[in-house]
Tab-separated table of C-alpha atoms in Angstrom:
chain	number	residue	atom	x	y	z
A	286	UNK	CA	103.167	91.158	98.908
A	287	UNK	CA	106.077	88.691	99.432
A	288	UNK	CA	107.152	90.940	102.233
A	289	UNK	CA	104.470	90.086	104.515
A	290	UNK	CA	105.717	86.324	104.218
A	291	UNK	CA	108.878	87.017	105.030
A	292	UNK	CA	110.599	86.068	108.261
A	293	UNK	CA	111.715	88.827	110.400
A	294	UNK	CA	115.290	88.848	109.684
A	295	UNK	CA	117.683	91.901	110.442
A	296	UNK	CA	118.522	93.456	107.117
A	297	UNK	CA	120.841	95.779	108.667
A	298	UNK	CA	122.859	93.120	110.231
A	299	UNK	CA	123.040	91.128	106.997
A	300	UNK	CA	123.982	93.649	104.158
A	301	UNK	CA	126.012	95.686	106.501
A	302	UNK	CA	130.030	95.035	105.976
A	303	UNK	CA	129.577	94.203	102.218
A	304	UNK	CA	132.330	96.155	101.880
A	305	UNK	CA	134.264	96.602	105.404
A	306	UNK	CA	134.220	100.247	106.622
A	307	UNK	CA	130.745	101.542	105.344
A	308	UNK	CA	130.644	105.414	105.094
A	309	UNK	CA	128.164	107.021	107.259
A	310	UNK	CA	125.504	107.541	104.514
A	311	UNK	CA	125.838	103.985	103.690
A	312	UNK	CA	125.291	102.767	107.521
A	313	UNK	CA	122.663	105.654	107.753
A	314	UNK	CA	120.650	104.025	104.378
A	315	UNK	CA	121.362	100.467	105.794
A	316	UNK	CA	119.920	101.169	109.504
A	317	UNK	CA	116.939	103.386	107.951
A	318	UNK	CA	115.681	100.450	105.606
A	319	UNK	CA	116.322	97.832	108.399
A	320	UNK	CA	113.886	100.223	110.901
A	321	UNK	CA	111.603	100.759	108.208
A	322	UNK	CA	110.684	96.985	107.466
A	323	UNK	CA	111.177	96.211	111.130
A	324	UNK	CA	108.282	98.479	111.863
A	325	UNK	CA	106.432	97.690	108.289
A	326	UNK	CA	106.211	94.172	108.967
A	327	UNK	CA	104.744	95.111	112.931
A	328	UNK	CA	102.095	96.902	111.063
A	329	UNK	CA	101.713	94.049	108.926
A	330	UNK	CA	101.269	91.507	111.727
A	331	UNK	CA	98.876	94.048	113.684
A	332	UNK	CA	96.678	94.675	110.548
A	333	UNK	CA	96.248	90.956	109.821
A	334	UNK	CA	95.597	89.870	113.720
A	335	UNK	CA	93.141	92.665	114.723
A	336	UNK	CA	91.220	93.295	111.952
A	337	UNK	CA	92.188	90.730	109.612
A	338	UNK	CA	93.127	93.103	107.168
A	339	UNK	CA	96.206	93.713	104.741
A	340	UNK	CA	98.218	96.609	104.380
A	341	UNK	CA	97.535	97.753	100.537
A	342	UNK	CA	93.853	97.095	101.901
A	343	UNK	CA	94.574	99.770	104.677
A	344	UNK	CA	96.791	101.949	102.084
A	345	UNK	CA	93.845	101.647	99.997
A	346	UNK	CA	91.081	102.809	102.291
A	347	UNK	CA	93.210	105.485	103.610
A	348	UNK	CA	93.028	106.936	100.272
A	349	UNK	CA	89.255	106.936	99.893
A	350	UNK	CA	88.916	108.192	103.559
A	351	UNK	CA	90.670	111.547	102.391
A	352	UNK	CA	88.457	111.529	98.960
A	353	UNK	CA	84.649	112.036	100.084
A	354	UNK	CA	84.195	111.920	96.487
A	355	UNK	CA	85.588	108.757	95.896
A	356	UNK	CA	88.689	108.000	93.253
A	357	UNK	CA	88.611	106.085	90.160
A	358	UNK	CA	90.760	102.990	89.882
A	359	UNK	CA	93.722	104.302	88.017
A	360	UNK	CA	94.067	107.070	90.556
A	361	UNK	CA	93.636	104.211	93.704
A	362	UNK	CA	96.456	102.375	91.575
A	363	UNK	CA	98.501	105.369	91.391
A	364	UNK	CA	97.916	106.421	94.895
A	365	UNK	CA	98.683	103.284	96.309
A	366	UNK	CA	101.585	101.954	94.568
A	367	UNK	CA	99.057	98.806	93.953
A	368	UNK	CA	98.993	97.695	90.033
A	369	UNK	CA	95.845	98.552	88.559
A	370	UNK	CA	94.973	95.143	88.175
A	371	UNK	CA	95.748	94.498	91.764
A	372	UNK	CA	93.196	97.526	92.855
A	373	UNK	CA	90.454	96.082	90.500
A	374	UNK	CA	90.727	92.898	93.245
A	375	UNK	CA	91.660	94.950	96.364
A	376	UNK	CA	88.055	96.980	95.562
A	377	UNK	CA	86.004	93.803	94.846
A	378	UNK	CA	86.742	92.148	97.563
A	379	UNK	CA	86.324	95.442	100.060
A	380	UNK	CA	82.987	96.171	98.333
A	381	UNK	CA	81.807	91.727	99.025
A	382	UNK	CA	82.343	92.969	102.211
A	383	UNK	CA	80.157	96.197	102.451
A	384	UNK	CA	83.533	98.126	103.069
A	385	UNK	CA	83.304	99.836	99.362
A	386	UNK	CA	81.062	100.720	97.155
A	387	UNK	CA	81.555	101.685	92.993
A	388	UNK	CA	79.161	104.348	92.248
A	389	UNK	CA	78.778	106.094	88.493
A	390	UNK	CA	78.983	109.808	89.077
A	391	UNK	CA	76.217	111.678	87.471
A	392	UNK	CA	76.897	113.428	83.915
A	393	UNK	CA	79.382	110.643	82.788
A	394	UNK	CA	78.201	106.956	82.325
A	395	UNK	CA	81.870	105.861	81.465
A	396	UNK	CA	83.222	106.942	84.689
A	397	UNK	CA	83.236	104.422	87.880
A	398	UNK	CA	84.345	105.325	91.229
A	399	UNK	CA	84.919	103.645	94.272
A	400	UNK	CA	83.754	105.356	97.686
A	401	UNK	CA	84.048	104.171	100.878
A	402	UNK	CA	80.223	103.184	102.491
A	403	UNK	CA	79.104	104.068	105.808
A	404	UNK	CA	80.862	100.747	107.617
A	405	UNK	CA	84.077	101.098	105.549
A	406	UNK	CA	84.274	104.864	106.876
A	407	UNK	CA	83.786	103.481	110.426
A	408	UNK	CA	86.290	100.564	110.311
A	409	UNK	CA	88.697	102.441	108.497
A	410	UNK	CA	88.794	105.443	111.380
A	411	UNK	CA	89.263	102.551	114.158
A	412	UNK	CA	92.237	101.207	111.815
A	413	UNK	CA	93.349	104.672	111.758
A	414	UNK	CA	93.230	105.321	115.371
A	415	UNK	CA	94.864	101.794	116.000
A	416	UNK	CA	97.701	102.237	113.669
A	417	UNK	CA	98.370	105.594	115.122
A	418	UNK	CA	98.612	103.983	118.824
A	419	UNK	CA	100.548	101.308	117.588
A	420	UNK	CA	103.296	103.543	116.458
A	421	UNK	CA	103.063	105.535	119.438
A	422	UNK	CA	103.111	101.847	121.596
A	423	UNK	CA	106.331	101.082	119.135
A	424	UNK	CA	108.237	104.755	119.701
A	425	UNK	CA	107.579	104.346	123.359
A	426	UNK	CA	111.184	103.693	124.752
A	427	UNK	CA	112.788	106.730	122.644
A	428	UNK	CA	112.650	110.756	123.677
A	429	UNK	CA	109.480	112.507	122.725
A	430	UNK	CA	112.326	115.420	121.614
A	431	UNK	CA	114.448	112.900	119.991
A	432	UNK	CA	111.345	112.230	117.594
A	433	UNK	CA	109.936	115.423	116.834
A	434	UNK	CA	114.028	116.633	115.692
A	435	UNK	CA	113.653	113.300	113.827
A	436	UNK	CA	110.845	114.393	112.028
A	437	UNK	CA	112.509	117.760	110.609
A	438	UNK	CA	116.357	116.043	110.460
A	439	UNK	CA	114.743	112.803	108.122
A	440	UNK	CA	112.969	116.162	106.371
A	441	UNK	CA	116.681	117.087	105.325
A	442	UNK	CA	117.424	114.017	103.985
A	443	UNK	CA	114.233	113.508	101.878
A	444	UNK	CA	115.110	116.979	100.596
A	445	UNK	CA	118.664	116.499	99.775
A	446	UNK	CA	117.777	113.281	97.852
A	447	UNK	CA	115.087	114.808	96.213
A	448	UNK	CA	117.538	117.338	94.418
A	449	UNK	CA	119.706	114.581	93.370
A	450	UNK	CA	117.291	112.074	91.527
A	451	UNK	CA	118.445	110.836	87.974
A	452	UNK	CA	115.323	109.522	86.807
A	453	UNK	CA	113.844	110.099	83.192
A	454	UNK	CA	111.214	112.387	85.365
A	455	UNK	CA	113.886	114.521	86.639
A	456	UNK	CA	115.752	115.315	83.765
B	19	UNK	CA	108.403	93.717	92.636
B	20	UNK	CA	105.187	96.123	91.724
B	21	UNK	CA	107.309	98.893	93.483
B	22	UNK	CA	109.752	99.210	90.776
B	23	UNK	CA	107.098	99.910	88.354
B	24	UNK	CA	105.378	102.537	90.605
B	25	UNK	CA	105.444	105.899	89.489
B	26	UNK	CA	107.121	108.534	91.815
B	27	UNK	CA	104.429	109.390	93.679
B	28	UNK	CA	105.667	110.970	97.649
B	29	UNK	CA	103.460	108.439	100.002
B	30	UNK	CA	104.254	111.370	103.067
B	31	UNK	CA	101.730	113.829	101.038
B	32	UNK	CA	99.070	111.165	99.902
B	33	UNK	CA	98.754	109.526	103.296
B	34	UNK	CA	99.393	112.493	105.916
B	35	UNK	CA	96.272	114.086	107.138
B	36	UNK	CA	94.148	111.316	107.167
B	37	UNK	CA	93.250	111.931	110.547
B	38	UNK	CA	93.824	115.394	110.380
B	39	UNK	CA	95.909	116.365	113.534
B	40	UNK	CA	98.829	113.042	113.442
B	41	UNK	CA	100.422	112.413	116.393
B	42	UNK	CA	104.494	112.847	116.364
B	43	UNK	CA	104.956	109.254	115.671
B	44	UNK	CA	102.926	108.678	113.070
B	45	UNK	CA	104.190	112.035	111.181
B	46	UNK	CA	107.850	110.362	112.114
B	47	UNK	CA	107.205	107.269	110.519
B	48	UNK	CA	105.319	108.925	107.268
B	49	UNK	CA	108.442	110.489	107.100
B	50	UNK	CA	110.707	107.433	107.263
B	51	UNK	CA	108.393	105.621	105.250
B	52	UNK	CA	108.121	108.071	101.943
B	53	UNK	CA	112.141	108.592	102.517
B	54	UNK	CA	113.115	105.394	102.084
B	55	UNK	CA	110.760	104.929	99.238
B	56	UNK	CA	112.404	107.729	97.648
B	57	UNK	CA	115.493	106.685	97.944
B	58	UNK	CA	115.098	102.770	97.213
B	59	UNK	CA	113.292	104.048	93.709
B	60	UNK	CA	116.152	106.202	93.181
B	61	UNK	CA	118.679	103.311	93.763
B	62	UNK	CA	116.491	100.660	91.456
B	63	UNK	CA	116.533	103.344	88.602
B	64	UNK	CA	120.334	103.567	89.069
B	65	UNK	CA	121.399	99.975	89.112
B	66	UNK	CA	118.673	99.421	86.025
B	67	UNK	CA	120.401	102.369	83.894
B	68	UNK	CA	124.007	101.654	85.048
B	69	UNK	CA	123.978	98.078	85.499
B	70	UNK	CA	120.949	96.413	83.906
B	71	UNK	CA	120.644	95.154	87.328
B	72	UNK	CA	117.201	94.514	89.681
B	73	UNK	CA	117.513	95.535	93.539
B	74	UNK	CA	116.637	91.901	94.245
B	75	UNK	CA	119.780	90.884	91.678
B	76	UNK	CA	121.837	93.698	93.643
B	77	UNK	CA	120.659	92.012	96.737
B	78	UNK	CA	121.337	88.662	96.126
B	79	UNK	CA	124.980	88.998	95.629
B	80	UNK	CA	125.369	91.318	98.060
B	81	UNK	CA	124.722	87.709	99.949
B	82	UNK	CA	127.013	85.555	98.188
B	83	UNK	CA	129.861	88.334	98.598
B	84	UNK	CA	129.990	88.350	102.027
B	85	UNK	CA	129.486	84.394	102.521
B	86	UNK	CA	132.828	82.730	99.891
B	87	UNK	CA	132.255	79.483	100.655
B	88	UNK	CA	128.564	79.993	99.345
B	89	UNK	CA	125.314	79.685	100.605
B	90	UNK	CA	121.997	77.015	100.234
B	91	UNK	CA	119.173	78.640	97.874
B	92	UNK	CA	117.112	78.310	100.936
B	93	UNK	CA	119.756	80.316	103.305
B	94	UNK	CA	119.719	82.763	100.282
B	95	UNK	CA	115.951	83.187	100.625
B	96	UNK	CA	115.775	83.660	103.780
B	97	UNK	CA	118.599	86.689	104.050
B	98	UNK	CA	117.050	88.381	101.014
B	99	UNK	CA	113.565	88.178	101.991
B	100	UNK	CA	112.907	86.667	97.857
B	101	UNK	CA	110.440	83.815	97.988
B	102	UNK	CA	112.575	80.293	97.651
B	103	UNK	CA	111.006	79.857	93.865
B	104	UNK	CA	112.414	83.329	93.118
B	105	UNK	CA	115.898	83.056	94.340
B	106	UNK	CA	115.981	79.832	92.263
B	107	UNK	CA	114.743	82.117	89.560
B	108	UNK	CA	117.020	84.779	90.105
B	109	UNK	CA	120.322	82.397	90.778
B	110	UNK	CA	119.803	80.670	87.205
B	111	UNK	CA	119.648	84.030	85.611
B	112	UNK	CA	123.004	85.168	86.998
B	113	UNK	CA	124.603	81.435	86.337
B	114	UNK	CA	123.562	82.060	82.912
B	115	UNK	CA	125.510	85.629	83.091
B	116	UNK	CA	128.724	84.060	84.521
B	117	UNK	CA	128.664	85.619	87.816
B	118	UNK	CA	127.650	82.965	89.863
B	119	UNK	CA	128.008	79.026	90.369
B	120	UNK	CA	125.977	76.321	91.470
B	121	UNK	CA	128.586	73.726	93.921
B	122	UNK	CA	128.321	70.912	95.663
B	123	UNK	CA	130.512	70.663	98.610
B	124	UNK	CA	133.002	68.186	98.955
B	125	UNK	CA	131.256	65.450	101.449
B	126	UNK	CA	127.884	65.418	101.081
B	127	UNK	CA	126.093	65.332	97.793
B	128	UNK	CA	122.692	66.575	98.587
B	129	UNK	CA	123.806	69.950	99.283
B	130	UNK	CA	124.117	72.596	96.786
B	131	UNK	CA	125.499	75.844	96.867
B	132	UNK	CA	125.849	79.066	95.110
B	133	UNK	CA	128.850	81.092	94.712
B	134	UNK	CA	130.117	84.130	93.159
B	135	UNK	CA	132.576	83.607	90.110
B	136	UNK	CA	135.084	85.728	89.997
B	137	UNK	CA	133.623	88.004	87.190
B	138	UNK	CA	130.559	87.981	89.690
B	139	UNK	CA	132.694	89.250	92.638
B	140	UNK	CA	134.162	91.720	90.421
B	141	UNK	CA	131.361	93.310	88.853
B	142	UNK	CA	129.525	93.523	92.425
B	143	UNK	CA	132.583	95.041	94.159
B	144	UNK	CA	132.059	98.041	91.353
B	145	UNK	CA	128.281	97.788	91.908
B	146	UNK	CA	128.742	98.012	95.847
B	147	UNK	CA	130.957	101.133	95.679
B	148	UNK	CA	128.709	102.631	92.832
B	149	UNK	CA	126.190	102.076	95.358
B	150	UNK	CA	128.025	103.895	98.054
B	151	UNK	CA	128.672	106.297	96.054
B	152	UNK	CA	125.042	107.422	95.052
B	153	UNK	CA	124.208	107.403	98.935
B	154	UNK	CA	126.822	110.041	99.654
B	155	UNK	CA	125.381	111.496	96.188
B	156	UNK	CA	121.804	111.276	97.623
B	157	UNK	CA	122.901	112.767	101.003
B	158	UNK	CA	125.335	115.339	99.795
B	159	UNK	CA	123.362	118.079	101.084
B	160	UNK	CA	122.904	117.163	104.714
B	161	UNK	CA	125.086	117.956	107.763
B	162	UNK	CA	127.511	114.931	107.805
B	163	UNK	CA	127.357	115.771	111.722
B	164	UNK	CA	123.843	115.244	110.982
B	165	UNK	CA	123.914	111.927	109.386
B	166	UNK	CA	125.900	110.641	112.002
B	167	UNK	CA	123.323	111.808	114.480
B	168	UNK	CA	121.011	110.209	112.738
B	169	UNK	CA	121.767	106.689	112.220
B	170	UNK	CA	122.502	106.750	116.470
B	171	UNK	CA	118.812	108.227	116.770
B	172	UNK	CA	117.193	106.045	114.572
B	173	UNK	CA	118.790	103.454	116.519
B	174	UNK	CA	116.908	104.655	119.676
B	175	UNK	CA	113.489	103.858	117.278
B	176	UNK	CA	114.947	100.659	115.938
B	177	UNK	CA	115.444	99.373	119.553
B	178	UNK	CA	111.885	100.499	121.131
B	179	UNK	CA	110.395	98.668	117.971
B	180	UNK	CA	112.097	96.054	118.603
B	181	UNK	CA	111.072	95.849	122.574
B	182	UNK	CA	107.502	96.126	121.259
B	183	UNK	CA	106.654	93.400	118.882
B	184	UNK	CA	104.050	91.562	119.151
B	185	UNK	CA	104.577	88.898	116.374
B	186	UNK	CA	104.248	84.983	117.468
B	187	UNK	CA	107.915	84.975	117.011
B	188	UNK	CA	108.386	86.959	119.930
B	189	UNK	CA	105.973	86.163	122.594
């Protein structure tokens, strides 16, 4: 997670003018990537000073929070956007400290999952609630209107990139 | 770069609902968040296919093209957010291509900088513009009104996060 190392530098301000007059989807793109890591790295900071905790660690027991059941690794991996080797260490080091536990369901020996124990489901729902209010601490100064139309106006952005992906998955 | 590898997988879906009823801010930035995933995948797949070129590469010389009289490795770290031994990494790789230079400035021989060749400006003037290009491509079914809107708006959320940080570097 290089990211979280980095120093909190205006991307926006930096890539912006590559080229002179940007067209609007280009300043649009720039100014939603520099908010996004602006905020990212907030949660970053917040994570690691009051609980001490990363975010693929978060990420990671968010997913098992939603899965009573637990998940296997490859779907934690997948889930998470965290290599598989990467969630192998993420889960050892959550279950050393009583967050996590690897159970075998029963019926199928070859089948490990990782749940989330009684204390992991407890600290994860405060780190839930606390992420929430940080977001709502960092959306303070803009109109409560202003972010719901955000919400539905972003919506038509995801959607109109979504029909125009090139990827070997797409076509 | 683990998130180049990561399969498509929309992070709004996975992570929403962990808490069941989110709060407008929170289902804002899930939004933002899995948007700019989407697209930043997209754009990675399109300067690997059409370019054999990684964002960081992209990045990089998106650097050197703006600054012609070059910049220090550790200047270049710092506005890409790549680690120092990466950008060392990644500035030998596109020496060894053509498309950039290693200097030292007339005056003081402890300093070193890198510079764009000429190829190197060339080929990222195309790459910028294909860049551009994609964006409108990506966007092409949203209000422009809209887009417009937008980047303003997500200004208002850039600035409030920016009046609430609580990082060292700011208090």
């Amino acid at each position: 997670m290089a990211e979280a190392e980095a120093i909190n530098i205006d991307l926006e301000i930096i890539v912006h003018g590559a080229q002179g007059r940007s067209k609007p989807e280009l300043r649009l793109w720039l100014r939603m990537l520099s908010t996004t890591k602006l905020i990212s790295q907030e949660i970053r900071r917040r994570l690691r000073t009051e609980f001490g905790a990363t975010l693929p660690q978060f990420d990671l027991m968010a997913q098992l929070y939603r899965e009573k059941d637990g998940l296997r690794l490859g779907e934690l991996s997948k889930r998470t956007m965290v290599t598989n080797g990467n969630v192998t260490g993420l889960v050892e080091r959550l279950e050393a400290d009583g967050y996590v536990r690897r159970v075998t369901p029963d019926g199928d020996r070859r089948v490990t999952v990782a749940k989330l124990t009684d204390v992991g489901t407890t600290l994860f729902a405060t780190m839930a609630a606390a992420h929430e209010s940080w977001l709502q601490d960092m959306m303070a100064d803009a109109d409560p209107r202003m972010i719901s139309a955000l919400w539905s106006e972003i919506g038509a952005v995801k959607t109109s990139a979504s029909n125009h992906l090139s990827g070997s998955a797409y076509e």
